[in-house]
XYZ file of C-alpha atoms in Angstrom:
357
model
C 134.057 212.531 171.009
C 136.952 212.366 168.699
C 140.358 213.344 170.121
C 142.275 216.223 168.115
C 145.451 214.738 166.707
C 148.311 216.674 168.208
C 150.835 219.081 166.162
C 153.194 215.797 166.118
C 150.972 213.659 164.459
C 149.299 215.959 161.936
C 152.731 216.646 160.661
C 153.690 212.514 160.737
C 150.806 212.418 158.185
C 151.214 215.080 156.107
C 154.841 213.569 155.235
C 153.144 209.856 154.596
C 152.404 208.585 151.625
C 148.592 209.359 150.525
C 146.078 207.315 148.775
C 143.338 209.284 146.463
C 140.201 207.319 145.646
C 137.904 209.107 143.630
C 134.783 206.571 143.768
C 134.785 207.602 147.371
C 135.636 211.145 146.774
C 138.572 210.506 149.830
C 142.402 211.241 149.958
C 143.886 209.400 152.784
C 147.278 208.293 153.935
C 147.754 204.578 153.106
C 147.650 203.239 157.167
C 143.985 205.140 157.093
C 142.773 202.858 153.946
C 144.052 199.933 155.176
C 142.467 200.190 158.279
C 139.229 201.044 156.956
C 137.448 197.953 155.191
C 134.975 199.779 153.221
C 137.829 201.366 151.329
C 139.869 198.757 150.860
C 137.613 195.418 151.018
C 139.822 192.945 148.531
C 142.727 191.435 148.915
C 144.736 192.165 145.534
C 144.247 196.186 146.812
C 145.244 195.218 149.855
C 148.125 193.622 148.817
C 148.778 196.613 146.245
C 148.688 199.218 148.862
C 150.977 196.951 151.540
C 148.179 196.437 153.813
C 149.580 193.165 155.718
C 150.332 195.042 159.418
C 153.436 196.754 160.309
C 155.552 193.737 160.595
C 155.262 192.591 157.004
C 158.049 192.957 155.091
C 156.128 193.566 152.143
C 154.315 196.421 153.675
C 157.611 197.924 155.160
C 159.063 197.179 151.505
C 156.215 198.614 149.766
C 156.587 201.894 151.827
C 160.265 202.364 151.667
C 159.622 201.984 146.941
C 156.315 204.497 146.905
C 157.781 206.936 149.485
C 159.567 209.288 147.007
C 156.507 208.833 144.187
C 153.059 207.500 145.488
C 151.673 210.879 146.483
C 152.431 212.276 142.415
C 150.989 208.623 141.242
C 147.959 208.626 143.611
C 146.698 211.719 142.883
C 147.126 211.673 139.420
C 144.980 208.652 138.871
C 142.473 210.226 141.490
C 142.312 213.358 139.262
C 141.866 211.038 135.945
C 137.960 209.979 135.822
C 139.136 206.515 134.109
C 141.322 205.363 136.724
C 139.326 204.577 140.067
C 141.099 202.374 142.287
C 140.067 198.869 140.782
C 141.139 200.180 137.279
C 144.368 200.241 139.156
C 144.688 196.579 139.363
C 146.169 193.694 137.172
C 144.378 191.290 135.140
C 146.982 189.033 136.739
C 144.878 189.809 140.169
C 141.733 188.988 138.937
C 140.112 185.240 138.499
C 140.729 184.325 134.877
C 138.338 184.762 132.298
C 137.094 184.480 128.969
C 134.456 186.669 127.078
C 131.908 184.883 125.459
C 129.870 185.711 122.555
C 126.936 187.879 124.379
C 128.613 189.899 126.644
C 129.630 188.012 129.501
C 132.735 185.765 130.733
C 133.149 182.617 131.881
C 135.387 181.753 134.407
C 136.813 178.127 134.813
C 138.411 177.190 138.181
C 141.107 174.905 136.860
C 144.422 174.149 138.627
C 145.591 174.627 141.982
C 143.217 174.421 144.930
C 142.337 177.787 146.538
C 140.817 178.878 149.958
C 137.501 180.573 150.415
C 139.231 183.918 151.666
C 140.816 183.977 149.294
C 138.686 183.211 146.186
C 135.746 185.525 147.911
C 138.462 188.180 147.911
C 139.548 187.485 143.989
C 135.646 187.043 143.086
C 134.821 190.330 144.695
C 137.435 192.162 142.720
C 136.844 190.848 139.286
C 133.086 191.256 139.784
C 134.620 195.293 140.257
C 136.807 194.863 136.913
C 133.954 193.487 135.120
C 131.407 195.714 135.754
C 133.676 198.553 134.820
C 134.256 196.525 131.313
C 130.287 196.298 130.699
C 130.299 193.032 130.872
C 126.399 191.083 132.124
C 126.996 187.215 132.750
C 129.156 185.620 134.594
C 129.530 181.906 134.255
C 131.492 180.268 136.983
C 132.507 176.482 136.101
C 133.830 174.940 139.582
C 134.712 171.281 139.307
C 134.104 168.618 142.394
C 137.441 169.028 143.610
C 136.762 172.834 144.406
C 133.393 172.090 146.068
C 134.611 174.535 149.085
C 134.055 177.547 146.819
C 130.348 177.232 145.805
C 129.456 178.684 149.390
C 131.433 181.992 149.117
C 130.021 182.247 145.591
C 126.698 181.588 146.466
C 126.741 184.428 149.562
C 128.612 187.095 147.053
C 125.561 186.569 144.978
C 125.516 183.514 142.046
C 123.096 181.015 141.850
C 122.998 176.992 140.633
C 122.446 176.866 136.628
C 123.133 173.550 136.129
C 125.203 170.276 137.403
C 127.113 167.438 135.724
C 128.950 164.499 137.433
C 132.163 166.538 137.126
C 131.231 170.384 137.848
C 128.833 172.798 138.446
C 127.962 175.853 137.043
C 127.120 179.129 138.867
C 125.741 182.221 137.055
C 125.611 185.646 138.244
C 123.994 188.871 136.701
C 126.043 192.207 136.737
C 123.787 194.806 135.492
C 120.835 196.703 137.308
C 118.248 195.286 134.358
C 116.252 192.116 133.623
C 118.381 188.804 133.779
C 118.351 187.392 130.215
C 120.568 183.826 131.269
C 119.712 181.283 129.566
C 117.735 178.660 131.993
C 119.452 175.081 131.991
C 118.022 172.356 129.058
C 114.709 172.136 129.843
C 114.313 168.694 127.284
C 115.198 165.177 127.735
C 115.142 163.371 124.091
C 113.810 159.861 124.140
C 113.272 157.353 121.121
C 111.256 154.639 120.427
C 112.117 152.026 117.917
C 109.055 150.209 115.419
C 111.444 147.653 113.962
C 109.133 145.751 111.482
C 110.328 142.546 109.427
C 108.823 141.316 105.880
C 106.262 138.789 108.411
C 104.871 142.302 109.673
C 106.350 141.063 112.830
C 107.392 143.789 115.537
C 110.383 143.748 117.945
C 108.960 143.546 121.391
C 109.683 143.431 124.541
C 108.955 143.423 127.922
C 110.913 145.407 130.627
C 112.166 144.074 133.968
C 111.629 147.252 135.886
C 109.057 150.378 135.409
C 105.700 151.293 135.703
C 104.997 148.526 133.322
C 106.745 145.677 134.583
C 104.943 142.398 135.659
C 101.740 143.966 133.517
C 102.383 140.926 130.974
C 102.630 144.249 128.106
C 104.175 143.971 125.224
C 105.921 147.486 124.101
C 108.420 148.619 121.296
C 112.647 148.752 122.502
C 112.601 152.802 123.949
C 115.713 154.448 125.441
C 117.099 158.336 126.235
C 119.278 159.695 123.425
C 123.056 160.090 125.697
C 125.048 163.618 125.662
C 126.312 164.225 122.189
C 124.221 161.445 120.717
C 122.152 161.744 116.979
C 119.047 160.248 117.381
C 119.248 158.089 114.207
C 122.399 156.582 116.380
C 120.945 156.172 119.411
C 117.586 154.512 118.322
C 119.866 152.120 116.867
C 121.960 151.490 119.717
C 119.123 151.271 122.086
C 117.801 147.928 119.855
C 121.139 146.311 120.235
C 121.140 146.761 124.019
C 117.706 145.418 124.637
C 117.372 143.117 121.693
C 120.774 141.879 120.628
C 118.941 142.969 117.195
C 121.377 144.855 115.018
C 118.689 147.456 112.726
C 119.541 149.962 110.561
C 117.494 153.553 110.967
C 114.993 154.669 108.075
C 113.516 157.798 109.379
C 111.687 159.520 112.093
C 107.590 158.351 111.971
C 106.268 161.116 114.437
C 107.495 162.407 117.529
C 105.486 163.446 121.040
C 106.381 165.959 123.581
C 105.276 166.170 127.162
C 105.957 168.157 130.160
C 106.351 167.874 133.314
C 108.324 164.337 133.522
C 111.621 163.579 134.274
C 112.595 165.831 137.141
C 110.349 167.674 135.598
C 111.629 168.158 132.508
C 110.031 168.952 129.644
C 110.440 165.094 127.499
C 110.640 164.693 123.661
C 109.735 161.107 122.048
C 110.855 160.333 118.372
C 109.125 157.432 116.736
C 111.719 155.936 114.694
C 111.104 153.006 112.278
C 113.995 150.346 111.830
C 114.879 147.931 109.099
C 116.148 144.673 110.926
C 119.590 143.466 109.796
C 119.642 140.406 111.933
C 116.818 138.381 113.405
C 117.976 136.369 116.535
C 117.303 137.474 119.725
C 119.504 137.802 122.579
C 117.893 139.734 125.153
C 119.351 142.131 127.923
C 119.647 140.256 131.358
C 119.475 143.563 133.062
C 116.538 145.351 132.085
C 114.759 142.931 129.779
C 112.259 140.422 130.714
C 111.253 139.060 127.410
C 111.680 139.850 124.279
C 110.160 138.438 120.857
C 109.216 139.511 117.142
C 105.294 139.525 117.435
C 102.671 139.561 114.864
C 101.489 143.548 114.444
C 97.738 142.302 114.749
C 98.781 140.596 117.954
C 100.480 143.651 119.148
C 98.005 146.102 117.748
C 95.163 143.715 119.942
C 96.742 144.151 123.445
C 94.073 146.329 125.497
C 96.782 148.921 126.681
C 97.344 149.936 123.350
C 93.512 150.869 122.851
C 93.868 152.268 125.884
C 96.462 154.667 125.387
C 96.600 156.733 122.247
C 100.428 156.855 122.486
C 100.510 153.687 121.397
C 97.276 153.245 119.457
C 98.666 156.115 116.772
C 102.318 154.681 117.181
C 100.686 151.357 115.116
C 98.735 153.295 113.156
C 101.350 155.593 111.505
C 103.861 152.267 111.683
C 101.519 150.470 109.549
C 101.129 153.208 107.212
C 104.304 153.263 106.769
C 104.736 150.025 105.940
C 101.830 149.663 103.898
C 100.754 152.850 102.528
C 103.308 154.579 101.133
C 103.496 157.199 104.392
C 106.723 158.930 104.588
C 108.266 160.548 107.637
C 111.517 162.454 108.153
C 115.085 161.020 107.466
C 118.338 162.518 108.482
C 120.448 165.178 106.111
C 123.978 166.168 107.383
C 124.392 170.009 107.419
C 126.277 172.517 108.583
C 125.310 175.921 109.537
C 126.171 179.557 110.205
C 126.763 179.012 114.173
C 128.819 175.975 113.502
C 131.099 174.301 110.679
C 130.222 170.987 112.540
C 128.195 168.570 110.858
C 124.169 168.004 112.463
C 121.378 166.164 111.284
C 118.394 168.330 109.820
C 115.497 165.964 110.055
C 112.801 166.112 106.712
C 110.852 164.252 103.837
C 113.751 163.439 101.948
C 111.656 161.476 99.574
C 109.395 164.357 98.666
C 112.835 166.819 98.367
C 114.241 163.780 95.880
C 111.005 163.543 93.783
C 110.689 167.407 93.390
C 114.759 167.349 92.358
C 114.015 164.801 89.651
């Protein structure tokens, strides 16, 4: 059973300073809020409204400046509908933001180091602030050295999006409706390079490591396109590695895509035919067995290739290339209307040049 406050204290807290918080529909004096977690459950409020014990002397502080105005300031904003309590706090006390172009923010944790109290406390509030600015996503970027704040961000709610060698990203949905997040890249980009020479010799090689090493088959120089890579550029760079072979790109023959394959990933494969600008070999000691320009009949004759209509159509189309008059897709630099960077739009630019003429 409760005990009745006596005569003495009733009138104690009818001259303290009062706290009005419309979301919970409550006017209190301040010691009440602060000892009440539900009311007060951050720790920018709680630093607003003094609430660090009787022997802080920012909370004696803080009572001695609001004595003569808080209960005028607290119940005004309590009687505005715009101003619940979290309206009442800084942007300063909030983790800092940007909005980004669909509605959300993103959050990078840059700088100083920060404790989990007091990051759960700082995510908690801004979660508040944003909600109350409409905002949906939140992207939180926390590099390795703030690894101790992905558990107090994962129990207030966010989940993994993606990782890189230097951060990871968190996401979180504010809304009560469908998530519409982007998922992480779902591709991985890999190229394949037909070099052919005026012998209708092929570059090929034979890898150290793999599913198809010690097999005694003979495949075309492949690689994985590297973060912020054109595949034109990469092809080329992958020929130099493996071959010592310097080879100038001529267009895109046909590409594959798969599923399911690395860490299952969804995996492109552009088929890329080279013109060869040098001719001696100098293999990679690393990853390369052998390597050696081959006749394409010889190549075209190994049983894998029959075997496998990856490869059997790779030759095919290569040869028609070379031979027939086929024409596949060459790079044109562009820019578009997300981005005044230059990309490469991939097309026949023989047919667009004969049709211009």
């Amino acid at each position: 059973m409760a005990v009745m406050a006596s005569s003495k204290e009733r009138m104690l807290r009818s001259r303290a300073p009062m706290f009005c918080n419309r979301t919970v529909g409550l006017c209190l004096p301040i010691q009440d809020f602060c000892r009440t977690p539900l009311l007060v459950s951050t720790l920018q409020e709680r630093k607003w409204l003094g609430c660090l014990g009787p022997r802080s002397e920012m909370s004696r502080g803080f009572m001695r400046r609001i004595s003569s105005q808080s209960n005028e300031k607290f119940a005004s904003a309590s009687a505005n509908a715009s101003s619940p309590m979290s309206a009442l706090l800084s942007d300063a006390e909030i983790l800092p933001g940007r909005s980004d172009d669909h509605g959300g923010v993103v959050v990078e944790m840059n700088g100083a180091l920060m404790s989990s109290d007091s990051f759960l406390s700082l995510l908690r509030a801004s979660i508040s602030k944003w909600r109350q600015q409409g905002k949906r996503g939140v992207w939180l970027k926390l590099p390795i050295e703030h690894a101790n704040l992905v558990q107090p961000a994962v129990e207030e709610g966010f989940w993994y999006h993606h990782a890189e060698p230097s951060y990871l990203m968190l996401v979180y949905w504010i809304p009560a409706s469908k998530n519409t997040l982007p998922v992480n890249a779902t591709h991985r980009v890999g190229v394949g390079a037909f070099v052919i020479n005026q012998k209708r010799e092929v570059l090929a090689v034979q890898e150290k490591s793999g599913k198809l090493s010690g097999s005694g088959f003979w495949k075309l120089p492949t690689g994985v396109i590297e973060h912020g890579e054109d595949i034109f550029a990469g092809v080329v760079r992958e020929v130099k590695e493996e071959t010592g072979i310097d080879a100038e790109f001529v267009e895109v023959l046909a590409f594959r895509q798969s599923h399911m394959a690395f860490f299952d990933k969804s995996d492109l494969f552009f088929v890329c035919l080279m013109n060869p600008l040098s001719f001696d070999i100098q293999k990679q000691e690393s990853e390369i067995e052998a390597a050696q320009w081959m006749p394409i009949e010889e190549f075209a004759s190994q049983p894998i290739v029959h075997k496998h209509e990856l490869l059997k159509y790779i030759v095919e189309v290569g040869l028609a290339r070379f031979e027939k008059g086929f024409s596949g897709f060459s790079p044109l630099s562009i820019t578009s209307v997300f981005s005044n960077r230059q990309s490469s739009l991939y097309l026949n630019t023989e047919y667009l040049n004969s049709r211009s003429s």
